[in-house]
Every structure is written in structure tokens, then in C-alpha cells.
mmCIF file of C-alpha atoms and ligand atoms in Angstrom:
data_model
loop_
_atom_site.group_PDB
_atom_site.id
_atom_site.type_symbol
_atom_site.label_atom_id
_atom_site.label_comp_id
_atom_site.label_asym_id
_atom_site.label_seq_id
_atom_site.Cartn_x
_atom_site.Cartn_y
_atom_site.Cartn_z
ATOM 1 C CA MET M 194 2.963 -25.220 -6.481
ATOM 2 C CA VAL M 195 1.223 -27.999 -4.633
ATOM 3 C CA ALA M 196 -2.411 -27.572 -5.727
ATOM 4 C CA PRO M 197 -3.348 -26.873 -9.485
ATOM 5 C CA ARG M 198 -3.614 -23.198 -10.163
ATOM 6 C CA ALA M 199 -6.880 -21.375 -10.440
ATOM 7 C CA ASP M 200 -7.836 -20.857 -14.086
ATOM 8 C CA LEU M 201 -7.601 -17.059 -14.408
ATOM 9 C CA ASP M 202 -6.284 -14.638 -17.124
ATOM 10 C CA TRP M 203 -3.207 -13.948 -15.202
ATOM 11 C CA PRO M 204 -1.275 -11.458 -17.505
ATOM 12 C CA HIS M 205 -4.559 -9.289 -17.658
ATOM 13 C CA LEU M 206 -5.932 -9.165 -13.953
ATOM 14 C CA PRO M 207 -7.275 -6.005 -12.892
ATOM 15 C CA PHE M 208 -6.646 -4.431 -9.516
ATOM 16 C CA ALA M 209 -9.991 -5.633 -8.183
ATOM 17 C CA TYR M 210 -11.538 -8.045 -5.745
ATOM 18 C CA GLN M 211 -11.650 -11.647 -6.959
ATOM 19 C CA LYS M 212 -13.060 -14.333 -4.928
ATOM 20 C CA THR M 213 -10.789 -16.877 -3.625
ATOM 21 C CA ASP M 214 -11.378 -20.145 -1.464
ATOM 22 C CA PHE M 215 -10.812 -18.744 2.148
ATOM 23 C CA ASN M 216 -10.637 -15.800 4.211
ATOM 24 C CA LEU M 217 -9.632 -15.793 7.905
ATOM 25 C CA ARG M 218 -11.037 -14.088 11.136
ATOM 26 C CA TYR M 219 -9.554 -13.775 14.548
ATOM 27 C CA THR M 220 -11.726 -12.212 17.409
ATOM 28 C CA PHE M 221 -10.410 -10.333 20.372
ATOM 29 C CA ARG M 222 -12.899 -10.805 23.299
ATOM 30 C CA ASP M 223 -12.502 -11.011 26.869
ATOM 31 C CA GLY M 224 -8.898 -9.830 26.839
ATOM 32 C CA ARG M 225 -7.608 -12.349 24.361
ATOM 33 C CA TRP M 226 -7.336 -13.271 20.638
ATOM 34 C CA ASP M 227 -8.970 -16.527 19.679
ATOM 35 C CA ALA M 228 -7.553 -19.135 17.506
ATOM 36 C CA GLY M 229 -8.910 -17.661 14.234
ATOM 37 C CA VAL M 230 -11.240 -19.472 11.574
ATOM 38 C CA LEU M 231 -10.817 -19.906 7.863
ATOM 39 C CA THR M 232 -14.100 -19.636 6.039
ATOM 40 C CA GLY M 233 -15.272 -19.523 2.522
ATOM 41 C CA ASP M 234 -18.003 -16.967 3.654
ATOM 42 C CA GLU M 235 -17.368 -13.483 2.193
ATOM 43 C CA THR M 236 -19.545 -11.701 4.408
ATOM 44 C CA LEU M 237 -19.096 -10.667 8.324
ATOM 45 C CA PRO M 238 -22.007 -10.846 10.920
ATOM 46 C CA ILE M 239 -21.604 -7.505 12.706
ATOM 47 C CA HIS M 240 -23.208 -5.801 15.413
ATOM 48 C CA ILE M 241 -25.308 -2.825 14.333
ATOM 49 C CA ALA M 242 -23.641 -0.539 16.784
ATOM 50 C CA ALA M 243 -20.062 -1.819 16.213
ATOM 51 C CA THR M 244 -17.602 1.133 16.511
ATOM 52 C CA CYS M 245 -16.137 0.525 12.954
ATOM 53 C CA LEU M 246 -19.454 1.332 11.541
ATOM 54 C CA HIS M 247 -20.105 4.470 13.483
ATOM 55 C CA TYR M 248 -16.771 6.046 14.652
ATOM 56 C CA GLY M 249 -14.333 4.670 11.995
ATOM 57 C CA GLN M 250 -12.285 2.382 14.219
ATOM 58 C CA GLU M 251 -10.671 0.439 11.325
ATOM 59 C CA ALA M 252 -7.269 0.119 9.933
ATOM 60 C CA PHE M 253 -5.942 -1.936 7.227
ATOM 61 C CA GLU M 254 -2.590 -3.149 5.416
ATOM 62 C CA GLY M 255 -1.774 -4.201 2.132
ATOM 63 C CA LEU M 256 1.132 -6.491 1.079
ATOM 64 C CA LYS M 257 1.895 -8.569 -1.787
ATOM 65 C CA VAL M 258 3.023 -12.388 -2.380
ATOM 66 C CA PHE M 259 5.100 -13.424 -5.446
ATOM 67 C CA GLU M 260 5.912 -16.750 -6.933
ATOM 68 C CA SER M 261 9.514 -17.140 -7.445
ATOM 69 C CA ARG M 262 11.138 -18.778 -10.432
ATOM 70 C CA GLN M 263 11.410 -21.778 -8.264
ATOM 71 C CA GLY M 264 7.722 -21.870 -7.377
ATOM 72 C CA GLU M 265 8.110 -20.673 -3.794
ATOM 73 C CA ALA M 266 5.590 -18.202 -2.229
ATOM 74 C CA LEU M 267 7.511 -15.074 -1.277
ATOM 75 C CA VAL M 268 5.969 -12.189 0.816
ATOM 76 C CA PHE M 269 7.747 -8.907 0.878
ATOM 77 C CA ARG M 270 8.264 -6.956 4.214
ATOM 78 C CA LEU M 271 5.805 -9.031 6.269
ATOM 79 C CA ASP M 272 7.542 -7.841 9.469
ATOM 80 C CA GLU M 273 7.314 -4.127 8.638
ATOM 81 C CA ASN M 274 3.394 -4.578 7.744
ATOM 82 C CA ALA M 275 2.944 -6.379 11.067
ATOM 83 C CA ARG M 276 4.546 -3.549 12.912
ATOM 84 C CA ARG M 277 2.667 -0.861 11.109
ATOM 85 C CA MET M 278 -0.730 -2.420 11.707
ATOM 86 C CA ALA M 279 -0.015 -2.601 15.409
ATOM 87 C CA GLY M 280 0.867 1.125 15.183
ATOM 88 C CA SER M 281 -2.304 2.185 13.398
ATOM 89 C CA CYS M 282 -4.505 0.234 15.910
ATOM 90 C CA ARG M 283 -2.734 1.820 18.814
ATOM 91 C CA LYS M 284 -3.199 5.330 17.386
ATOM 92 C CA ILE M 285 -7.008 4.797 17.125
ATOM 93 C CA LEU M 286 -7.375 2.969 20.461
ATOM 94 C CA MET M 287 -7.964 -0.464 18.798
ATOM 95 C CA GLU M 288 -6.486 -3.649 20.392
ATOM 96 C CA PRO M 289 -3.158 -4.371 18.181
ATOM 97 C CA PRO M 290 -2.845 -7.792 16.927
ATOM 98 C CA PRO M 291 0.400 -9.143 18.136
ATOM 99 C CA GLU M 292 3.088 -9.103 15.440
ATOM 100 C CA ALA M 293 3.389 -12.920 15.479
ATOM 101 C CA LEU M 294 -0.434 -13.363 15.171
ATOM 102 C CA PHE M 295 -0.501 -11.055 12.141
ATOM 103 C CA ILE M 296 2.328 -12.909 10.537
ATOM 104 C CA GLU M 297 0.841 -16.204 11.304
ATOM 105 C CA ALA M 298 -2.701 -15.064 9.848
ATOM 106 C CA VAL M 299 -1.029 -13.835 6.628
ATOM 107 C CA GLU M 300 0.849 -17.135 6.101
ATOM 108 C CA ARG M 301 -2.263 -19.282 6.903
ATOM 109 C CA VAL M 302 -4.436 -17.472 4.554
ATOM 110 C CA VAL M 303 -1.824 -17.407 1.658
ATOM 111 C CA ARG M 304 -1.369 -21.280 2.206
ATOM 112 C CA ALA M 305 -5.191 -21.839 2.131
ATOM 113 C CA ASN M 306 -5.328 -19.884 -1.127
ATOM 114 C CA ARG M 307 -2.258 -21.203 -2.602
ATOM 115 C CA ARG M 308 -3.779 -21.855 -5.964
ATOM 116 C CA PHE M 309 -4.517 -18.142 -6.485
ATOM 117 C CA ILE M 310 -0.783 -17.109 -6.187
ATOM 118 C CA PRO M 311 -0.141 -15.829 -9.845
ATOM 119 C CA PRO M 312 2.513 -17.575 -11.753
ATOM 120 C CA TYR M 313 6.065 -16.329 -11.792
ATOM 121 C CA GLY M 314 6.690 -13.801 -14.545
ATOM 122 C CA SER M 315 2.945 -12.939 -14.918
ATOM 123 C CA GLY M 316 3.415 -9.473 -13.690
ATOM 124 C CA ALA M 317 0.517 -10.290 -11.237
ATOM 125 C CA SER M 318 0.690 -10.815 -7.645
ATOM 126 C CA LEU M 319 -1.306 -12.126 -4.675
ATOM 127 C CA TYR M 320 -2.455 -8.949 -2.716
ATOM 128 C CA VAL M 321 -3.106 -9.777 0.971
ATOM 129 C CA ARG M 322 -5.513 -7.346 2.856
ATOM 130 C CA PRO M 323 -5.617 -7.515 6.542
ATOM 131 C CA LEU M 324 -7.904 -5.303 8.476
ATOM 132 C CA VAL M 325 -8.665 -4.703 12.091
ATOM 133 C CA ILE M 326 -12.203 -3.411 13.077
ATOM 134 C CA GLY M 327 -13.887 -2.540 16.224
ATOM 135 C CA SER M 328 -16.588 -5.084 16.308
ATOM 136 C CA GLY M 329 -18.021 -4.422 19.920
ATOM 137 C CA PRO M 330 -21.067 -2.119 20.284
ATOM 138 C CA ARG M 331 -20.875 1.387 21.599
ATOM 139 C CA VAL M 332 -23.110 4.336 21.118
ATOM 140 C CA GLY M 333 -21.370 6.803 23.125
ATOM 141 C CA VAL M 334 -17.870 7.516 21.619
ATOM 142 C CA ALA M 335 -15.393 5.116 23.179
ATOM 143 C CA PRO M 336 -13.200 2.370 22.058
ATOM 144 C CA ALA M 337 -14.701 -1.044 21.562
ATOM 145 C CA ASP M 338 -14.212 -4.011 23.797
ATOM 146 C CA GLU M 339 -14.212 -6.365 20.927
ATOM 147 C CA TYR M 340 -12.014 -6.469 17.858
ATOM 148 C CA MET M 341 -11.760 -8.641 14.651
ATOM 149 C CA LEU M 342 -8.648 -9.229 12.454
ATOM 150 C CA VAL M 343 -9.773 -10.220 9.082
ATOM 151 C CA VAL M 344 -7.483 -11.157 6.385
ATOM 152 C CA PHE M 345 -8.437 -11.942 2.666
ATOM 153 C CA VAL M 346 -6.563 -12.220 -0.476
ATOM 154 C CA THR M 347 -7.023 -11.495 -4.068
ATOM 155 C CA PRO M 348 -4.928 -12.033 -7.058
ATOM 156 C CA VAL M 349 -3.960 -8.615 -8.738
ATOM 157 C CA GLY M 350 -2.482 -6.888 -11.659
ATOM 158 C CA PRO M 351 -1.326 -3.257 -11.720
ATOM 159 C CA TYR M 352 -3.197 -0.524 -9.495
ATOM 160 C CA PHE M 353 -2.989 2.085 -12.065
ATOM 161 C CA LYS M 354 -4.241 0.997 -15.388
ATOM 162 C CA THR M 355 -1.190 2.192 -16.901
ATOM 163 C CA GLY M 356 1.049 -0.159 -15.137
ATOM 164 C CA PHE M 357 4.618 0.658 -15.479
ATOM 165 C CA LYS M 358 3.825 3.643 -17.623
ATOM 166 C CA PRO M 359 3.750 7.331 -16.756
ATOM 167 C CA MET M 360 0.380 8.750 -15.474
ATOM 168 C CA PRO M 361 -0.811 12.271 -15.053
ATOM 169 C CA LEU M 362 -1.337 13.921 -11.719
ATOM 170 C CA VAL M 363 -2.886 16.940 -10.565
ATOM 171 C CA VAL M 364 -2.067 19.107 -7.363
ATOM 172 C CA GLU M 365 -5.325 19.117 -5.124
ATOM 173 C CA GLU M 366 -5.923 22.361 -3.574
ATOM 174 C CA GLU M 367 -9.528 22.026 -2.485
ATOM 175 C CA VAL M 368 -9.421 19.025 -0.544
ATOM 176 C CA ASP M 369 -7.155 17.873 2.460
ATOM 177 C CA ARG M 370 -6.676 14.295 3.012
ATOM 178 C CA ALA M 371 -5.057 14.622 6.424
ATOM 179 C CA ALA M 372 -4.352 17.285 9.288
ATOM 180 C CA PRO M 373 -0.878 17.526 10.650
ATOM 181 C CA LEU M 374 -1.960 16.261 14.148
ATOM 182 C CA GLY M 375 -4.628 13.893 12.602
ATOM 183 C CA VAL M 376 -4.185 10.129 11.447
ATOM 184 C CA GLY M 377 -2.788 10.892 8.188
ATOM 185 C CA ASP M 378 0.480 8.897 9.445
ATOM 186 C CA VAL M 379 -1.545 5.656 9.997
ATOM 187 C CA LYS M 380 -3.391 3.251 7.662
ATOM 188 C CA VAL M 381 -6.967 3.801 8.612
ATOM 189 C CA GLY M 382 -9.945 3.690 6.288
ATOM 190 C CA GLY M 383 -11.005 7.215 7.477
ATOM 191 C CA ASN M 384 -8.219 8.954 5.494
ATOM 192 C CA TYR M 385 -9.621 7.492 2.361
ATOM 193 C CA ALA M 386 -13.082 8.595 3.077
ATOM 194 C CA ALA M 387 -11.613 12.060 3.470
ATOM 195 C CA GLY M 388 -9.993 11.959 0.211
ATOM 196 C CA MET M 389 -12.354 10.092 -1.913
ATOM 197 C CA ARG M 390 -13.907 13.087 -3.531
ATOM 198 C CA ALA M 391 -10.582 14.387 -4.447
ATOM 199 C CA SER M 392 -9.495 11.042 -6.172
ATOM 200 C CA TYR M 393 -12.762 10.658 -7.714
ATOM 201 C CA GLY M 394 -13.014 14.248 -9.115
ATOM 202 C CA ALA M 395 -9.376 13.992 -10.525
ATOM 203 C CA LYS M 396 -10.120 10.723 -12.268
ATOM 204 C CA GLN M 397 -13.450 12.454 -13.785
ATOM 205 C CA ARG M 398 -11.065 15.170 -15.129
ATOM 206 C CA GLY M 399 -8.741 12.721 -16.890
ATOM 207 C CA TYR M 400 -5.957 12.573 -14.114
ATOM 208 C CA SER M 401 -4.848 9.268 -12.567
ATOM 209 C CA GLU M 402 -4.488 10.766 -9.041
ATOM 210 C CA VAL M 403 -4.028 13.772 -6.974
ATOM 211 C CA LEU M 404 -1.156 15.189 -5.310
ATOM 212 C CA TYR M 405 -2.038 16.351 -1.716
ATOM 213 C CA LEU M 406 -0.322 19.445 -0.392
ATOM 214 C CA ASP M 407 0.155 19.954 3.519
ATOM 215 C CA ALA M 408 -2.891 21.005 5.148
ATOM 216 C CA LYS M 409 -1.551 23.734 7.148
ATOM 217 C CA GLU M 410 0.489 25.907 4.756
ATOM 218 C CA LYS M 411 -0.632 24.382 1.497
ATOM 219 C CA GLN M 412 2.979 24.854 0.251
ATOM 220 C CA TYR M 413 4.665 21.362 0.658
ATOM 221 C CA ILE M 414 3.955 18.195 -1.144
ATOM 222 C CA ASP M 415 2.287 15.418 1.047
ATOM 223 C CA GLU M 416 1.719 12.339 -1.023
ATOM 224 C CA SER M 417 -0.683 11.068 -3.815
ATOM 225 C CA GLY M 418 -3.864 9.401 -2.584
ATOM 226 C CA PRO M 419 -2.796 5.783 -1.954
ATOM 227 C CA ALA M 420 1.023 6.235 -2.713
ATOM 228 C CA ASN M 421 4.046 8.104 -1.645
ATOM 229 C CA PHE M 422 5.659 10.709 -3.896
ATOM 230 C CA TYR M 423 9.257 11.122 -5.146
ATOM 231 C CA GLY M 424 11.047 13.257 -7.472
ATOM 232 C CA ILE M 425 14.678 12.896 -9.060
ATOM 233 C CA SER M 426 16.670 16.133 -9.013
ATOM 234 C CA PRO M 427 18.896 17.063 -11.915
ATOM 235 C CA GLU M 428 21.841 16.588 -9.305
ATOM 236 C CA GLY M 429 20.847 13.053 -8.729
ATOM 237 C CA GLN M 430 18.952 13.192 -5.606
ATOM 238 C CA TYR M 431 15.946 10.869 -4.640
ATOM 239 C CA VAL M 432 13.775 13.572 -3.032
ATOM 240 C CA THR M 433 10.707 12.382 -1.172
ATOM 241 C CA PRO M 434 8.612 14.530 1.467
ATOM 242 C CA ALA M 435 9.087 14.357 5.063
ATOM 243 C CA SER M 436 5.689 15.101 6.736
ATOM 244 C CA GLY M 437 3.683 14.184 9.732
ATOM 245 C CA SER M 438 0.640 13.782 7.698
ATOM 246 C CA ILE M 439 1.627 11.168 5.273
ATOM 247 C CA LEU M 440 1.707 7.501 5.691
ATOM 248 C CA PRO M 441 5.204 6.133 5.947
ATOM 249 C CA SER M 442 5.204 3.756 2.912
ATOM 250 C CA ILE M 443 7.259 0.772 3.350
ATOM 251 C CA THR M 444 7.899 0.625 -0.558
ATOM 252 C CA ASN M 445 9.322 4.073 -0.285
ATOM 253 C CA LYS M 446 11.684 3.086 2.743
ATOM 254 C CA CYS M 447 12.817 0.275 0.386
ATOM 255 C CA LEU M 448 13.385 2.710 -2.471
ATOM 256 C CA ILE M 449 15.320 5.020 -0.362
ATOM 257 C CA THR M 450 17.777 2.075 0.394
ATOM 258 C CA LEU M 451 17.832 0.930 -3.269
ATOM 259 C CA ALA M 452 18.486 4.550 -4.542
ATOM 260 C CA GLU M 453 21.312 5.122 -2.027
ATOM 261 C CA GLN M 454 22.971 1.862 -3.316
ATOM 262 C CA MET M 455 22.481 2.936 -7.052
ATOM 263 C CA GLY M 456 24.105 6.170 -6.438
ATOM 264 C CA LEU M 457 21.373 8.517 -5.955
ATOM 265 C CA ARG M 458 21.475 10.478 -2.844
ATOM 266 C CA PRO M 459 18.137 9.898 -1.013
ATOM 267 C CA GLU M 460 16.688 13.068 0.897
ATOM 268 C CA ARG M 461 13.534 12.982 3.070
ATOM 269 C CA ARG M 462 12.554 16.625 3.828
ATOM 270 C CA PRO M 463 9.872 18.983 3.169
ATOM 271 C CA VAL M 464 9.362 19.403 -0.638
ATOM 272 C CA HIS M 465 8.100 22.660 -1.899
ATOM 273 C CA VAL M 466 5.522 22.445 -4.487
ATOM 274 C CA GLU M 467 7.388 24.661 -6.900
ATOM 275 C CA GLU M 468 10.158 21.787 -6.843
ATOM 276 C CA ILE M 469 8.057 19.704 -9.215
ATOM 277 C CA PHE M 470 9.319 22.186 -11.991
ATOM 278 C CA THR M 471 12.721 21.387 -11.158
ATOM 279 C CA PHE M 472 12.591 17.510 -11.140
ATOM 280 C CA THR M 473 13.846 15.407 -14.123
ATOM 281 C CA GLU M 474 11.378 12.738 -13.190
ATOM 282 C CA ALA M 475 8.791 11.712 -10.665
ATOM 283 C CA GLY M 476 7.106 8.748 -9.425
ATOM 284 C CA CYS M 477 4.438 7.503 -7.131
ATOM 285 C CA CYS M 478 5.252 4.294 -4.902
ATOM 286 C CA GLY M 479 3.330 1.976 -2.669
ATOM 287 C CA THR M 480 2.787 -1.887 -2.531
ATOM 288 C CA ALA M 481 -0.255 -1.302 -4.989
ATOM 289 C CA ALA M 482 1.311 1.050 -7.164
ATOM 290 C CA VAL M 483 4.812 -0.404 -6.912
ATOM 291 C CA ILE M 484 6.482 2.400 -8.850
ATOM 292 C CA THR M 485 4.256 4.391 -11.098
ATOM 293 C CA PRO M 486 5.951 6.918 -13.047
ATOM 294 C CA VAL M 487 4.496 10.584 -13.351
ATOM 295 C CA ALA M 488 3.993 11.676 -16.767
ATOM 296 C CA SER M 489 2.979 15.242 -15.743
ATOM 297 C CA ILE M 490 1.615 17.307 -12.872
ATOM 298 C CA THR M 491 -0.889 19.998 -13.187
ATOM 299 C CA TRP M 492 -0.932 22.660 -10.608
ATOM 300 C CA GLY M 493 -3.629 25.286 -11.175
ATOM 301 C CA ASP M 494 -2.814 26.817 -14.668
ATOM 302 C CA ARG M 495 0.671 25.462 -14.706
ATOM 303 C CA LYS M 496 1.915 22.076 -15.878
ATOM 304 C CA VAL M 497 5.159 20.063 -15.897
ATOM 305 C CA THR M 498 5.870 17.323 -18.247
ATOM 306 C CA TYR M 499 8.524 14.728 -17.585
ATOM 307 C CA GLY M 500 10.410 13.472 -20.405
ATOM 308 C CA ASP M 501 8.144 12.950 -23.273
ATOM 309 C CA GLY M 502 5.408 12.239 -20.908
ATOM 310 C CA GLN M 503 5.257 8.702 -22.237
ATOM 311 C CA THR M 504 8.489 6.976 -21.320
ATOM 312 C CA PRO M 505 9.433 6.250 -17.706
ATOM 313 C CA GLY M 506 12.704 7.852 -16.658
ATOM 314 C CA PRO M 507 15.907 5.978 -16.391
ATOM 315 C CA HIS M 508 15.918 6.254 -12.635
ATOM 316 C CA SER M 509 12.455 5.358 -12.011
ATOM 317 C CA THR M 510 12.975 2.325 -14.551
ATOM 318 C CA ALA M 511 16.099 1.038 -12.667
ATOM 319 C CA LEU M 512 14.498 1.334 -9.428
ATOM 320 C CA TYR M 513 11.427 -0.433 -10.438
ATOM 321 C CA ARG M 514 13.498 -3.447 -12.102
ATOM 322 C CA ARG M 515 15.557 -3.686 -9.012
ATOM 323 C CA LEU M 516 12.626 -3.656 -6.526
ATOM 324 C CA THR M 517 10.519 -6.070 -8.626
ATOM 325 C CA ALA M 518 13.450 -8.471 -9.071
ATOM 326 C CA ILE M 519 13.896 -8.523 -5.248
ATOM 327 C CA GLN M 520 10.345 -9.205 -4.635
ATOM 328 C CA ALA M 521 10.141 -12.242 -7.191
ATOM 329 C CA GLY M 522 13.453 -13.573 -5.801
ATOM 330 C CA ASP M 523 15.434 -12.819 -8.888
ATOM 331 C CA ALA M 524 17.913 -10.482 -7.382
ATOM 332 C CA PRO M 525 19.736 -10.979 -3.954
ATOM 333 C CA ASP M 526 17.753 -9.977 -0.902
ATOM 334 C CA GLU M 527 20.633 -8.329 0.994
ATOM 335 C CA TRP M 528 18.508 -6.906 3.668
ATOM 336 C CA GLY M 529 15.932 -9.676 4.507
ATOM 337 C CA TRP M 530 12.919 -8.218 2.911
ATOM 338 C CA VAL M 531 11.536 -11.333 1.463
ATOM 339 C CA ARG M 532 10.215 -14.272 3.549
ATOM 340 C CA ARG M 533 9.258 -17.569 2.081
ATOM 341 C CA ILE M 534 5.856 -18.935 3.197
ATOM 342 C CA PRO M 535 5.813 -22.736 3.561
ATOM 343 C CA LEU M 536 3.117 -24.029 1.453
ATOM 344 C CA ASP M 537 2.293 -27.276 3.100
HETATM 345 C C1 PLP W 1544 -0.527 2.200 2.083
HETATM 346 C C2 PLP W 1544 -0.356 3.365 1.624
HETATM 347 C C3 PLP W 1544 0.801 3.829 0.963
HETATM 348 C C4 PLP W 1544 1.843 3.016 0.483
HETATM 349 O O1 PLP W 1544 2.530 2.349 1.687
HETATM 350 P P1 PLP W 1544 3.290 0.922 1.403
HETATM 351 O O2 PLP W 1544 3.634 0.489 2.547
HETATM 352 O O3 PLP W 1544 4.460 1.220 0.343
HETATM 353 O O4 PLP W 1544 2.278 -0.116 0.788
HETATM 354 C C5 PLP W 1544 0.942 5.318 0.857
HETATM 355 N N1 PLP W 1544 0.125 6.073 1.056
HETATM 356 C C6 PLP W 1544 -1.115 5.950 1.751
HETATM 357 C C7 PLP W 1544 -1.961 6.839 2.156
HETATM 358 C C8 PLP W 1544 -1.403 4.500 2.022
HETATM 359 O O5 PLP W 1544 -2.553 4.113 2.536
#
């Protein structure tokens, strides 16, 4: 590490916003992206008629930076996040930042905030949050003519308070997060607004999150609020839902590769909700959630508990260890998932 590290309680960080030194903003105006500015200002001056404020022209990403044992800054799957951000923008008719610009932006803001990269082995990471917003004014419904790419970072601990400890889920039957031909497959803020009352309500009833069903038939598992879902079958399959209304998790994609290598047979297919009673373990996966094992799933007046409801299952544990070891540079990166960010 080049700079002295910020004085934070690294092993006990929450998953919450923490002020850092800089954020970065690029503007797309008159048909081109500008050179971007680093600033310490945490607010955005924004036109009152900006499309992001009225019509939800907003997309975001989330990725993590880890310090390796050797003190390098390692970012996980930056290329995939760059590609997905462009896809999200295109789907809601926003100007997609070129992938090279996205990559440059992430590296630049991480370098500027390097004293906030949590130390190796602390269990924390530097979460990077890029967002694109329609910043140009419109009153009639139409795409904006001006966009901003904003990137901030915040050091974080585990997303679910339990960390790598099983959490209870509940099947959501009253609320749909996304429709089959809607925007559930891209990372836009509107999907979170749609699901907020479901997540919030579940937490009030003592569950960590909901499990959404497909909006059309209410028969198949879609995903959890901020994370994809998988179950392990007694035959040793890693089963994860195929659905047009779930966000294709990059973590899940990596886990499919790892599961296969570890002798679990991955299957991505529609997963009937009744199958929750057949799995031997289940988990939620995503950049923020990493792998969070599922303790139990409540579905109406039925409930399934995995194992003793307290101890993560063996397959989830093995997948978690393998994934986090690759992210920290402790296990060989056979697929080029990790990229080193030059810090000076
Ligand atoms: C971001 C996100 C995920 C997880 O995706 P990763 O690429 O693994 O971080 C899952 N579901 C939803 C709805 C998301 O927004």
C-alpha cells in the first residue's frame, strides 16, 4: 500500500456508505463523454427535469476490490461489469459508457481512494458503485440528451448481517419484482423500487430477504431481492433458475464454473418452487452477498430448514472458500477473473 490506510474498524465494517476522499463524474454531452473529474463533493447538482428523477433513467453496477497478501489491489470481474453496465444502459435507452471508459473510471477512483482499501484478511472489501443517470431535462417521456457516469467507492463488510452464516428467506407471493418482458434482467434502480416493500416487509417479519417467484405463473423461483438463488440437489447438482426476469449475476456465473470444477453438476433451468423441499442446501449469491447460505425458506404455511439451520452446508462452504480465495489472490485465477489495479 502506498498511502497510510484510513483509520477504520476494518473487521467490523457494516455494508453501508462511508465517506471516502473522492468520487468521479463523467458527462456525456453533445455526443461525447468528457475526461471526467475527481471531486470530494458528495452531492450532484442536477437539473430538476432530469430524466433519472422523473422517468427512472438510471442503471448501476457493484463490484469489489480486495487487497492481496502482497498488498496489490485486485478487482474482480471488472470486464463483466463494464459489459453489463453498457447492456443495462442500452435497454433503457441511455448512452452506454464505452467499456474502456468504465474500466478507466473504476481504476481511477480506486487509485484515488487507495487508503480505503481494507487490509488483506480483514473480511472487508472496497465496494465500487458506478451509476449512469439521464441528467438532461425532459418533460415528455423521451430519453435524455445528456448523461452522467458517477463512480464512488465505500469500504464494506458483509451485506447480510449474518455474514457467512445461514439466513432465513420467505417466498414472496404478494409482490412481483419484475415482469417477464420488463427490465428485471438489467441492473436498474427501478427494480429495487418495485421490490422495496417486499424486502422491507420481510425484514420486519424477521426474514433476511424474500425469494421472488416468476410474475406470470407464480410457480418458479426467480431470485432473491439483491442476489441470485441456487440449491444443491441430493444428486449433487448446483441448480439455479433460468428466467428472463432475473439479473444475470456475475457471481453466479463464476460459481457455476467453480461448481463444475468441484464435481457438482451445474443446471440452469426453471426451478419449481416445490423443489425447495428437495434441496440439501441453498444459498444466495451476488457481489454484495458473496454466498450467503440459506437457513430456511418459508412458503405460506410450509417451511423447509437446511441442515440444522445454523451451519452452512459443505458445498456452499467449499464454493465460498474457493471464490473468496480467488478474489483475494490466494488461489490460482485460471480464468482471468481478477485484474490488478496499478496504485501509482
Ligand atoms: C446485482 C444483482 C445481483 C448480483 O449480481 P452480481 O453480478 O453477482 O453482483 C443479483 N440480483 C440482482 C437483482 C442484482 O441487482
